[in-house]
Short mmCIF file of C-alpha atoms and ligand atoms in Angstrom, two decimals:
data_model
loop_
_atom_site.label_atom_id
_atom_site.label_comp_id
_atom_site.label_asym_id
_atom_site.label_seq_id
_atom_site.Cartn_x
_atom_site.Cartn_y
_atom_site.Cartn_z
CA UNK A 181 -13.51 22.30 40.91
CA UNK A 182 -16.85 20.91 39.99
CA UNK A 183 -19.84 23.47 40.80
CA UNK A 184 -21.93 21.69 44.09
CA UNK A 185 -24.60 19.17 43.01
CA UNK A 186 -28.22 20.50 43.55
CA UNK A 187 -30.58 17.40 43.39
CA UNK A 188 -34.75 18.16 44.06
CA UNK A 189 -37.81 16.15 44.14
CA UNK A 190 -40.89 16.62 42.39
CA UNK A 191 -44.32 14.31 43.42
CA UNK A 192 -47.94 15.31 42.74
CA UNK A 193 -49.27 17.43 45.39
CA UNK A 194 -52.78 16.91 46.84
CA UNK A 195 -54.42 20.00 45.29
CA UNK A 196 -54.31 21.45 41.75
CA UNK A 197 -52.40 23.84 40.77
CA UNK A 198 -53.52 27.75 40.46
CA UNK A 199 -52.88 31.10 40.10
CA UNK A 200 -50.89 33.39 38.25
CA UNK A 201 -47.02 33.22 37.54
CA UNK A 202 -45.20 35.60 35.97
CA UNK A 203 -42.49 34.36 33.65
CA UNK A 204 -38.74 35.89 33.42
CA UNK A 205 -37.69 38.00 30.45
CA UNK A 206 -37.32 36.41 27.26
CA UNK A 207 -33.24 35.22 27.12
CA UNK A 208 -32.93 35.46 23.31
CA UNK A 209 -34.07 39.20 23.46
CA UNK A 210 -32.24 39.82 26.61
CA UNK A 211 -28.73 38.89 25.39
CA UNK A 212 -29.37 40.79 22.25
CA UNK A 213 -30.52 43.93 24.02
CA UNK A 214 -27.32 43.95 25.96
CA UNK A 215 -25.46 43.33 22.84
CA UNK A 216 -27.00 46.28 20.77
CA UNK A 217 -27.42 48.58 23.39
CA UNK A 218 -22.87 47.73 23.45
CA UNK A 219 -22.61 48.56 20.01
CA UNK A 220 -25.47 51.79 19.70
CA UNK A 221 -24.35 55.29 21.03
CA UNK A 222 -26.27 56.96 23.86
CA UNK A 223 -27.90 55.16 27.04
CA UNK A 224 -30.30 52.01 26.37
CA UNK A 225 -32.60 51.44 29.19
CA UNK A 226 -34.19 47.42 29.27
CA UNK A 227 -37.12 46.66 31.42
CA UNK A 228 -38.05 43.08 32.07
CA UNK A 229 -34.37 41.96 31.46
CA UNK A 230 -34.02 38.38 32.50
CA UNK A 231 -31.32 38.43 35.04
CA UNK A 232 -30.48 34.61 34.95
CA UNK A 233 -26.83 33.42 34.54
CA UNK A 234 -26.61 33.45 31.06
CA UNK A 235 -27.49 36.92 30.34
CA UNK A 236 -25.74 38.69 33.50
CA UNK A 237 -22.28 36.51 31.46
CA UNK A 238 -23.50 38.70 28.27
CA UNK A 239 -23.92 41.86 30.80
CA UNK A 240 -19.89 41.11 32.15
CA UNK A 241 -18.86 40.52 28.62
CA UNK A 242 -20.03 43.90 27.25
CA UNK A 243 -18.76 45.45 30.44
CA UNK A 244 -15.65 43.62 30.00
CA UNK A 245 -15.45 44.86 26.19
CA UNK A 246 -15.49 48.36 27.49
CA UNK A 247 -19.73 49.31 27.78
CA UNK A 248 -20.95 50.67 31.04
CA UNK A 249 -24.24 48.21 32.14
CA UNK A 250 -25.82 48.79 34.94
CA UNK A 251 -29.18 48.22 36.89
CA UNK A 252 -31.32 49.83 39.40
CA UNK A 253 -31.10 47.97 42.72
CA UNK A 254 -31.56 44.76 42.74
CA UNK A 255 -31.70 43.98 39.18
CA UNK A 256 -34.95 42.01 39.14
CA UNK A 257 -37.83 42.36 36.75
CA UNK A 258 -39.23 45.26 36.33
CA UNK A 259 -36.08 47.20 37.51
CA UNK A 260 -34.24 48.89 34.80
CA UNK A 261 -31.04 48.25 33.41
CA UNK A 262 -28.66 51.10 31.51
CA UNK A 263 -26.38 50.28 28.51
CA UNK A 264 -24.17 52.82 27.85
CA UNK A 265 -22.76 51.92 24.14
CA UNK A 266 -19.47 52.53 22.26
CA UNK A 267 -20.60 52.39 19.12
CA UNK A 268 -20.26 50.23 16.03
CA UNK A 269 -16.24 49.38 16.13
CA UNK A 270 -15.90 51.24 19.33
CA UNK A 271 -15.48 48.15 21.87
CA UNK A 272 -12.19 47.50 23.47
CA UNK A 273 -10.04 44.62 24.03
CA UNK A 274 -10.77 42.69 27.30
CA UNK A 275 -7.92 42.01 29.43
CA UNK A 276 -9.17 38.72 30.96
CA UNK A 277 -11.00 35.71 29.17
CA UNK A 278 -14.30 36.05 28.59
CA UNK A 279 -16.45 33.61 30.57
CA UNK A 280 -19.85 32.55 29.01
CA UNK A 281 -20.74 30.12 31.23
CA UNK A 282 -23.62 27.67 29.84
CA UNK A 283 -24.51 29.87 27.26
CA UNK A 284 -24.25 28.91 23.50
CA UNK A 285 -26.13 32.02 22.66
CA UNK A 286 -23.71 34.45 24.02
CA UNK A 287 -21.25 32.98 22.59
CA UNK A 288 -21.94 32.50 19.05
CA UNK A 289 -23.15 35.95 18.82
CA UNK A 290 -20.37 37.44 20.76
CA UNK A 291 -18.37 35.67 18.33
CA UNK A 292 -20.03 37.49 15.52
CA UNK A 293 -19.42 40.86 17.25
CA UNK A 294 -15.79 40.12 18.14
CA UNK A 295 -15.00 39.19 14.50
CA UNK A 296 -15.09 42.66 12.60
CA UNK A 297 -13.67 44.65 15.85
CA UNK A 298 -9.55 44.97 15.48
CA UNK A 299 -8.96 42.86 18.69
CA UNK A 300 -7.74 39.97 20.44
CA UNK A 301 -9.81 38.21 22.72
CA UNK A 302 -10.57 34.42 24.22
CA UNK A 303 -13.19 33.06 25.06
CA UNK A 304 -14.66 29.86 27.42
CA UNK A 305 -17.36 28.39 29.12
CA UNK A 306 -18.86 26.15 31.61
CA UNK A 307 -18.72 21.77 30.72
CA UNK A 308 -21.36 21.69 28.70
CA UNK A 309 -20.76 24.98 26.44
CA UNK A 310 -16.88 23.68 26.12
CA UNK A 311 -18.55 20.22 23.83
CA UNK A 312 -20.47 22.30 22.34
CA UNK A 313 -19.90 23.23 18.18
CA UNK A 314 -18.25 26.33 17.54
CA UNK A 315 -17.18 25.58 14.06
CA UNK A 316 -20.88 26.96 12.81
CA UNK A 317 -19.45 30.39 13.74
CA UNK A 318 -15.94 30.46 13.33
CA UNK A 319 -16.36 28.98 9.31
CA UNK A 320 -18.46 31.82 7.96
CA UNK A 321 -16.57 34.46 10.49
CA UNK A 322 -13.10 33.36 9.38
CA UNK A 323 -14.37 34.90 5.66
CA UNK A 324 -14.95 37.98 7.00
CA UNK A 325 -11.34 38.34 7.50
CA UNK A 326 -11.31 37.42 11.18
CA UNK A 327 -8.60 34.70 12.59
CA UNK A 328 -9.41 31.89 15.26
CA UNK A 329 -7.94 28.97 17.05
CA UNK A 330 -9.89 27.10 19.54
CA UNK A 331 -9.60 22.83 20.85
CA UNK A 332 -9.97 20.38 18.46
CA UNK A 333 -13.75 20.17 16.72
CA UNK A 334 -13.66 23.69 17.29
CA UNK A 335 -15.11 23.96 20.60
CA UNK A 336 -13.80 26.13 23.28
CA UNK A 337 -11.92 27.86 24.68
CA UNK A 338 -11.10 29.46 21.85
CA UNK A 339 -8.80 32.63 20.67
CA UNK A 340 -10.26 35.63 18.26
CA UNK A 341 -8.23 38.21 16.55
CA UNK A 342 -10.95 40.30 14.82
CA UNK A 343 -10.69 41.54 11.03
CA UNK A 344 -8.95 45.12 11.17
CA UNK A 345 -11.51 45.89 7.86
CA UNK A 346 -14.29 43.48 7.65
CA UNK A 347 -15.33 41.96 4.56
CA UNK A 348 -19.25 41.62 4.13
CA UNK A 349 -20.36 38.40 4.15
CA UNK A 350 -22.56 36.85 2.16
CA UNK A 351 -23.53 32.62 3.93
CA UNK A 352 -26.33 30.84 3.35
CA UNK A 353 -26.73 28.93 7.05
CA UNK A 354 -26.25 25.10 6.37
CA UNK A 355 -28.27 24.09 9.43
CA UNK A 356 -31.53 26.25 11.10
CA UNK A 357 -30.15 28.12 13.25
CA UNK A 358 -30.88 31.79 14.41
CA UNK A 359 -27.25 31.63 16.33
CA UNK A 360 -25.32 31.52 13.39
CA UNK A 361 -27.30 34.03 11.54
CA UNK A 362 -27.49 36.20 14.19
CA UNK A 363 -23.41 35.84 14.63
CA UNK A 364 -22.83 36.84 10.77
CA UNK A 365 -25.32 39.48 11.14
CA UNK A 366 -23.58 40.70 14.25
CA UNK A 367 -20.17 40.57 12.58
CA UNK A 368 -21.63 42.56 9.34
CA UNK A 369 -22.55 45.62 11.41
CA UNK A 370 -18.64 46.74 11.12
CA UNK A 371 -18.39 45.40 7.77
CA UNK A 372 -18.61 47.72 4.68
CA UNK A 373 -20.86 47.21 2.18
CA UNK A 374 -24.33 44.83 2.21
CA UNK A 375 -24.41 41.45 4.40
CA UNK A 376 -26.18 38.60 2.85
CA UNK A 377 -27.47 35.88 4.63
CA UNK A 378 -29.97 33.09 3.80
CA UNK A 379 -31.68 30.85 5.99
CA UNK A 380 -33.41 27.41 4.63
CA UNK A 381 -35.71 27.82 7.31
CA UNK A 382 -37.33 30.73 9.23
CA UNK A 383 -35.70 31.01 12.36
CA UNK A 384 -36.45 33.57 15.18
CA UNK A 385 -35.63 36.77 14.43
CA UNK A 386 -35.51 39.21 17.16
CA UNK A 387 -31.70 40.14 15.62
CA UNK A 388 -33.59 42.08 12.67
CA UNK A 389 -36.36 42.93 14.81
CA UNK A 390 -33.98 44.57 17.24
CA UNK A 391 -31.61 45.68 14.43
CA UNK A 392 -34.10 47.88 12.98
CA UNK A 393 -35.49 49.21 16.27
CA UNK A 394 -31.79 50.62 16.86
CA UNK A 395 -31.99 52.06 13.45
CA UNK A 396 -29.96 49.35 11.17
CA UNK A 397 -31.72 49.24 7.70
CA UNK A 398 -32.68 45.69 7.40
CA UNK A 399 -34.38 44.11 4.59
CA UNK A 400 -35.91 40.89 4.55
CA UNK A 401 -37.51 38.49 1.77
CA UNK A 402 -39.56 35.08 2.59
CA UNK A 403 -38.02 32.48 0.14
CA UNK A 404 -39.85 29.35 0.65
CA UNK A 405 -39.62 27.88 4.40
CA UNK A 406 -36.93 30.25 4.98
CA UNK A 407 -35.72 34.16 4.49
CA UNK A 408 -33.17 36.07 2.81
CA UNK A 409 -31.61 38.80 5.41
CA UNK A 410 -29.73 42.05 4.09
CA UNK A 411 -27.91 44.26 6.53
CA UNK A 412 -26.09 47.58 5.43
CA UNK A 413 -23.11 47.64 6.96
CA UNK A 414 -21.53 50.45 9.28
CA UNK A 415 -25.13 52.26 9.97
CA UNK A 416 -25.04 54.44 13.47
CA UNK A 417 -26.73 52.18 15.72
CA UNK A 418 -28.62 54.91 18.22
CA UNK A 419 -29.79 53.78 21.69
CA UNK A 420 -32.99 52.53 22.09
CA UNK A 421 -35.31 51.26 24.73
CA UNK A 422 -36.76 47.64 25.22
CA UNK A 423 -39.16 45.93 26.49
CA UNK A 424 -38.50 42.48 26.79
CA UNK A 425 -41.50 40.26 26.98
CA UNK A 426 -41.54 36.69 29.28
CA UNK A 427 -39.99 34.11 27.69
CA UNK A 428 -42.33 31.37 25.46
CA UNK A 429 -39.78 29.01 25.98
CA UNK A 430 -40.11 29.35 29.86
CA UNK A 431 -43.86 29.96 30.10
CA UNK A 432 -43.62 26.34 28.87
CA UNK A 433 -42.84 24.67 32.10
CA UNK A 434 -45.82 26.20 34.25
CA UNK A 435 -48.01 25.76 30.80
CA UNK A 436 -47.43 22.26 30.49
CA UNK A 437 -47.67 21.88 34.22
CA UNK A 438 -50.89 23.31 34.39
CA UNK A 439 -52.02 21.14 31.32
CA UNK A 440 -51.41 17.74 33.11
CA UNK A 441 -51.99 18.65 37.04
CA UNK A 442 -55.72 17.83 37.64
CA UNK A 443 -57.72 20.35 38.21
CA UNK A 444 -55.36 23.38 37.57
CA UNK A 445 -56.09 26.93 36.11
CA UNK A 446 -53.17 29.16 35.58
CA UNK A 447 -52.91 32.49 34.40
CA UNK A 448 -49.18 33.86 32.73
CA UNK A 449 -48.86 36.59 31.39
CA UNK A 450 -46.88 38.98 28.85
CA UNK A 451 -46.04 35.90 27.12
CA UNK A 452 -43.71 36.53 23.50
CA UNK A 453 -46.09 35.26 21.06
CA UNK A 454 -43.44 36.17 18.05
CA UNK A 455 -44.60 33.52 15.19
CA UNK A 456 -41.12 32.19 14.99
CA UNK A 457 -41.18 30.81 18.52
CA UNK A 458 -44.67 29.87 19.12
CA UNK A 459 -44.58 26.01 17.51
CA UNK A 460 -45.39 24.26 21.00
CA UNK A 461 -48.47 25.92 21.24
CA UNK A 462 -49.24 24.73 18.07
CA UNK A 463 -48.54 21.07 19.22
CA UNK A 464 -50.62 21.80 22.64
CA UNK A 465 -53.63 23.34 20.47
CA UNK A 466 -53.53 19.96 18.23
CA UNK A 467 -53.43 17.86 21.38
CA UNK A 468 -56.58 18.96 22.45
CA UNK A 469 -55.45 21.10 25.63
CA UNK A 470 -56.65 24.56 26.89
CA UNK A 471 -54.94 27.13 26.47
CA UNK A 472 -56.52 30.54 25.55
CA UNK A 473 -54.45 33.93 24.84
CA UNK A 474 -56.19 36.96 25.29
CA UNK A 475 -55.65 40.49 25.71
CA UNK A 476 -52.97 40.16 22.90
CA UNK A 477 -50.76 43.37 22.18
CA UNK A 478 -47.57 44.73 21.25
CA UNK A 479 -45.25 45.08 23.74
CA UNK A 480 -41.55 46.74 22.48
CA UNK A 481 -42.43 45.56 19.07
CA UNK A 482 -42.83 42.32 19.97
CA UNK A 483 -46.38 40.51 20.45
CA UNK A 484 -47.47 39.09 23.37
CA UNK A 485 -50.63 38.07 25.19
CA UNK A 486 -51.62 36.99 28.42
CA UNK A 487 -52.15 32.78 28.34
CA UNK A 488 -55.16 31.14 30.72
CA UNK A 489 -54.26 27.37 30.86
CA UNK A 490 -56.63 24.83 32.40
CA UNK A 491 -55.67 20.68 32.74
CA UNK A 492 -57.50 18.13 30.64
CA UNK A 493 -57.10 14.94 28.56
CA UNK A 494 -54.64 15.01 25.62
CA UNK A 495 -54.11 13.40 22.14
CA UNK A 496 -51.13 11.95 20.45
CA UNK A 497 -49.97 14.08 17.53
CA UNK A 498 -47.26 13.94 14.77
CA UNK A 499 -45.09 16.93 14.67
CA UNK A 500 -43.65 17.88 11.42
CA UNK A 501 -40.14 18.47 10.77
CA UNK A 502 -40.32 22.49 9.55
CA UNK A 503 -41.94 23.24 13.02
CA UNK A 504 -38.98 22.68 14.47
CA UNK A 505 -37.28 25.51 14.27
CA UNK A 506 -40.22 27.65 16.08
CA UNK A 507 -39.93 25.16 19.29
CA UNK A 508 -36.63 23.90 19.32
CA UNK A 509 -36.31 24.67 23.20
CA UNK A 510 -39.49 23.44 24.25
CA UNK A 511 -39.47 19.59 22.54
CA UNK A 512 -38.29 18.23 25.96
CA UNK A 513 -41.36 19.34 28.10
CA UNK A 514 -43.77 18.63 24.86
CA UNK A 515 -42.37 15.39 25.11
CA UNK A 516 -43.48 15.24 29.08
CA UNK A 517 -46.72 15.60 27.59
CA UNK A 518 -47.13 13.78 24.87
CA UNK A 519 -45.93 10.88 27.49
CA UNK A 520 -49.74 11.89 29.17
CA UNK A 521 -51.57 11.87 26.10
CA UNK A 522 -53.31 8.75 24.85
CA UNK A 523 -51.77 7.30 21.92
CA UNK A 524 -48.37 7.88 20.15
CA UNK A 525 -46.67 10.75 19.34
CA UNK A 526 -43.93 10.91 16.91
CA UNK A 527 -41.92 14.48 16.48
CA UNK A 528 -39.86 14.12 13.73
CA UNK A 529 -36.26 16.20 12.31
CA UNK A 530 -35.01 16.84 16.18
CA UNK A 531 -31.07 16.75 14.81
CA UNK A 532 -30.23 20.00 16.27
CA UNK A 533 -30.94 18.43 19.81
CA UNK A 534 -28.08 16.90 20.24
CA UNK A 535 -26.16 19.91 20.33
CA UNK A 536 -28.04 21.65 22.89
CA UNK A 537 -27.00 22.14 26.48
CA UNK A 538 -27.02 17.87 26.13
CA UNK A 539 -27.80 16.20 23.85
CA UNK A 540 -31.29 16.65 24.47
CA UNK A 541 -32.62 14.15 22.29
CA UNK A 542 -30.80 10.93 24.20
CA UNK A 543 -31.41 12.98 27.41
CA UNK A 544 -34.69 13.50 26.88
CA UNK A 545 -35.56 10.12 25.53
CA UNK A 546 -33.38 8.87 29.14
CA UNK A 547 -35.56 11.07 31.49
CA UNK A 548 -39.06 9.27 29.88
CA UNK A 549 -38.24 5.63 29.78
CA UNK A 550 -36.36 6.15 33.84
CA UNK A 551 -39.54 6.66 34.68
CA UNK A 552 -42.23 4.21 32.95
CA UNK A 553 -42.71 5.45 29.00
CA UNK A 554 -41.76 3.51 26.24
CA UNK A 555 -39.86 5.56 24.33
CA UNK A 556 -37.65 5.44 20.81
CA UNK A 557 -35.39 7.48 18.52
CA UNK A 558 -35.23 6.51 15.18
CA UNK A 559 -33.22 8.63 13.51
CA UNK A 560 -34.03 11.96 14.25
CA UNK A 561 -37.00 11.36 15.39
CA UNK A 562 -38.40 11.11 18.56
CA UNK A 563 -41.07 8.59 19.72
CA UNK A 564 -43.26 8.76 22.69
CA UNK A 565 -46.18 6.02 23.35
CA UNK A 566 -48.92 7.30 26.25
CA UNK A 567 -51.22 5.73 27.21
CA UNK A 568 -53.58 8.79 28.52
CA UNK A 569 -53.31 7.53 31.77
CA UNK A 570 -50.16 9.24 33.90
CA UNK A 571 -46.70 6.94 33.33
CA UNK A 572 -45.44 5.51 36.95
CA UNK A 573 -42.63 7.77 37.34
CA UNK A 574 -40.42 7.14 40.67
CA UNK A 575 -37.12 7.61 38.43
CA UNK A 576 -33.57 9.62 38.50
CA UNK A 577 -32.96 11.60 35.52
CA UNK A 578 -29.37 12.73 34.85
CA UNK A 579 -29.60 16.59 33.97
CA UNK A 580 -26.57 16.63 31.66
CA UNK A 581 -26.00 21.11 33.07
CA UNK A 582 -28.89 21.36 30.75
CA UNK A 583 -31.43 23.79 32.20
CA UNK A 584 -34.41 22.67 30.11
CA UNK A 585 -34.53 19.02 31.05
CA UNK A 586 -34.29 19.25 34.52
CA UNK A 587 -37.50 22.15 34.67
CA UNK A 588 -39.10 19.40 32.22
CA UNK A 589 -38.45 16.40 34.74
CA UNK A 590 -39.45 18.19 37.75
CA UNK A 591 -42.60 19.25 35.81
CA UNK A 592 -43.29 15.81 34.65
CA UNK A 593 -42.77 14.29 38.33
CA UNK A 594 -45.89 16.80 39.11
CA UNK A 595 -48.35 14.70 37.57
CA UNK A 596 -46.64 10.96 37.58
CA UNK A 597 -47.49 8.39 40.48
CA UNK A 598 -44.52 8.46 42.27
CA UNK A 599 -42.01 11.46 42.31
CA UNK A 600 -39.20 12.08 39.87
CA UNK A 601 -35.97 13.16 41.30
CA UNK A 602 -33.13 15.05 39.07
CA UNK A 603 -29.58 15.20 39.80
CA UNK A 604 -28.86 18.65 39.41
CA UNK A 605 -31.63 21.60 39.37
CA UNK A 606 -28.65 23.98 39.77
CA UNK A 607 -28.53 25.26 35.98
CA UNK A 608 -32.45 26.32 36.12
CA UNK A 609 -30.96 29.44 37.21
CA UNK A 610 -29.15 29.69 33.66
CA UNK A 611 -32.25 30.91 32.44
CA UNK A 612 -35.49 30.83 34.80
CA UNK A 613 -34.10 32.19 38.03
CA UNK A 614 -36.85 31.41 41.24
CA UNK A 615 -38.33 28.89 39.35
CA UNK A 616 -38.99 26.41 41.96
CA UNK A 617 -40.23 29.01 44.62
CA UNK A 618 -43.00 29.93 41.81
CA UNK A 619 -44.30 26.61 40.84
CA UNK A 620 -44.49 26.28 44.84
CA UNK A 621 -46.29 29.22 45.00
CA UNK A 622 -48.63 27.50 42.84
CA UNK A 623 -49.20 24.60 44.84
CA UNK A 624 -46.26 22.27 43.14
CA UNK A 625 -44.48 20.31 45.64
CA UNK A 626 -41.12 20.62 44.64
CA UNK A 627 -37.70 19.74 46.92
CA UNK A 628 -34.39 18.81 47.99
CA UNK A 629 -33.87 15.29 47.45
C1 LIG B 123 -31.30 31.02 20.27
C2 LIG B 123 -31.34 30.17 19.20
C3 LIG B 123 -31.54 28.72 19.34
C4 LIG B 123 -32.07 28.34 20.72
C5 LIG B 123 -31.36 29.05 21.82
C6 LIG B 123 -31.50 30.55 21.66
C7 LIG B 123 -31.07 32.45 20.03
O1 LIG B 123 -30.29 28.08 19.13
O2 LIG B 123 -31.96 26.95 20.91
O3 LIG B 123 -31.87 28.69 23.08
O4 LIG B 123 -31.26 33.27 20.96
O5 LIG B 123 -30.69 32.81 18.90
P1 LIG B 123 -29.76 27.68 17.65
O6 LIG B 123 -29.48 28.93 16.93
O7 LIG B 123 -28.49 26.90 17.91
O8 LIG B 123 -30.84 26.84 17.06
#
């Protein structure tokens, strides 16, 4: 049976929006704590653990793979959740099928994990994570000594029968992607000997980060645009604790909203500000908008600062290709904006956005030109003409189960003429649970349709 339809409303509301919002953990460094804290020995504690659907699937997986998670009451941020660990090798086979929901991250690194631990296990997902590619994974991880099946174009479900004694790998990742490395880095933690990987591109890297902060040696060389990773195999991953900062790639929603709402000033803070991820504020800093960070700091290793945002006029830009790895979650709100901007913006090498959540490039392109912007792909490119004045809006846009384009359509139906409606704001809780109730709080006038 098909999951109920949520459809909402978003039209500009009367006053500006203001006030502070604080953002949900970060989900890249969520899933990843979980996933350590699985494979360290002793008790991890997490604060500021998003608690959206795609990391509470990671939280049953690891429970299902024999870790004890838990949290203190109600799970939400700030509480604290426990990870007891079995240690590198130590997980057990689950007895059910592993459910990861929407969640390509999850599953490509659980993948990585399952692959050098002796057992059997299968794994699905929700629509949109069963088109997805698995291939990326399964290739490299097959080397390693571990055996899969899964549907035709390797997608899921799919069956795993982990190496018994893991070869190291050594892969040099064909397309950016910090999945894939993450998933051969994950799989060379029960591998003996030295796992190689090399990356074309920097891509984020809170697996090393986090790696070394549960006491993996992990050494790392720029080469060029991208990095060359080594991982010693088989090291005693010990329990750590982590702080996990709000999420760049949500703080983009309010940000953007605040950027194109007249009159708004909006403070969010404890924002990630790790260089690999922080490419749309690049892009917003070259249109002209204002956004300020101060009171910058490390927070669990990880930088973050506190971002004051106020609305204003924006320009057109043209967004290199090699940024693109450091924003590939947030090109479907920057292209909200760039729709509000005056002149044409062109953001160029967006391949990997077609196998997002959607395809977010065609969905993306869809949600603009439903609701008054010309438009284009060519290519991989992406095309957006503005006209500095706001487009007419009064459009559907079909959410695809994709998270991030129906936050950016109900952020983009804040500042149009007439209000944007999406299909299906349902899968916002994949990843930025009460996210309507805080834009509200803000003054956004969001609804049921
Ligand atoms: C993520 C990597 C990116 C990103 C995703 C989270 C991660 O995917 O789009 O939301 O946590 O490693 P790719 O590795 O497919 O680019």
């Amino acid at each position: 049976m098909n999951p109920p339809h949520h459809p909402y409303r978003s039209r500009r509301s009367a006053s500006a929006l203001t006030g502070t919002i604080a953002v949900p953990g970060d989900k890249s460094i969520s899933h990843r704590a979980l996933m350590f804290g699985a494979l360290a020995v002793g008790e991890t504690r997490i604060t500021g653990l998003l608690t959206g659907e795609d990391v509470l699937r990671t939280a049953a997986a690891m429970r299902a793979l024999g870790a004890d998670v838990t949290h203190d009451a109600d799970g939400t941020h700030g509480e604290v959740w426990r990870v007891s660990g079995r240690g590198i090798g130590g997980l057990t086979e689950p007895e059910d099928v592993l459910d990861m929901g929407n969640s390509g991250t999850a599953a490509r690194l659980l993948c990585g994990i399952l692959a050098s631990h002796p057992l059997f296990a299968v794994m699905t997902g929700d629509g949109s994570l069963r088109r997805r590619p698995m291939r990326r994974v399964m290739d490299p991880l097959a080397a390693c000594g571990a055996r899969f099946a899964a549907r035709d174009g390797g997608r899921l479900p799919l069956a795993i029968e982990g190496a018994r004694e893991a070869m190291p790998l050594d892969y040099r990742v064909p397309v950016p992607s910090a999945q894939v490395k993450s998933a051969v880095l994950l799989a060379g933690l029960n591998a003996r000997g030295t796992t190689r990987v090399e990356e074309p591109e920097a891509t984020r890297d809170h697996s090393e980060n986090m790696l070394r902060h549960f006491g993996a040696t992990v050494r790392v060389e720029v080469a060029g645009h991208g990095r060359i990773i080594e991982l010693d195999g088989q090291p005693e991953l010990k329990a750590a604790d982590v702080v996990v900062p709000s999420d760049p790639s949500s703080a983009a929603f309010p940000l953007v909203a605040g950027l194109l709402v007249p009159d708004s000033r909006l403070t969010i803070p404890a924002v990630g500000l790790n260089p690999l991820r922080t490419g749309l504020f690049a892009c917003l800093a070259e249109m002209g908008a204002n956004v300020a960070v101060r009171n910058r700091r490390l927070e669990g290793g990880e930088p973050v600062g506190d971002l004051d945002v106020s609305a204003g006029p924006l320009r057109a830009i043209d967004v290199p290709p090699e940024r693109a790895p450091s924003m590939i979650d947030e090109y479907p709100v920057l292209a909200v904006a760039a729709a509000f901007a005056q002149g044409t913006t062109r953001m160029r090498g967006l391949k990997e956005l077609r196998v997002k959540e959607s395809d977010r490039l065609s969905a993306t392109a869809a949600m603009l030109a439903a609701n008054g912007v010309r438009v284009e792909i060519e290519g991989d490119d992406m095309i957006v003409h503005g006209t500095g004045s706001p487009p007419a809006g009064g459009g559907s846009v079909a959410t695809h189960m994709d998270h991030r384009i129906a936050m950016s359509a109900l952020v983009f139906g804040l500042a149009t003429t007439d209000p944007v409606t999406v299909d299906d704001a349902g899968f916002i809780e994949t990843s930025f649970p009460r996210f309507i109730e805080l834009m509200n709080g803000l003054g956004a006038d969001i609804r049921p349709a």
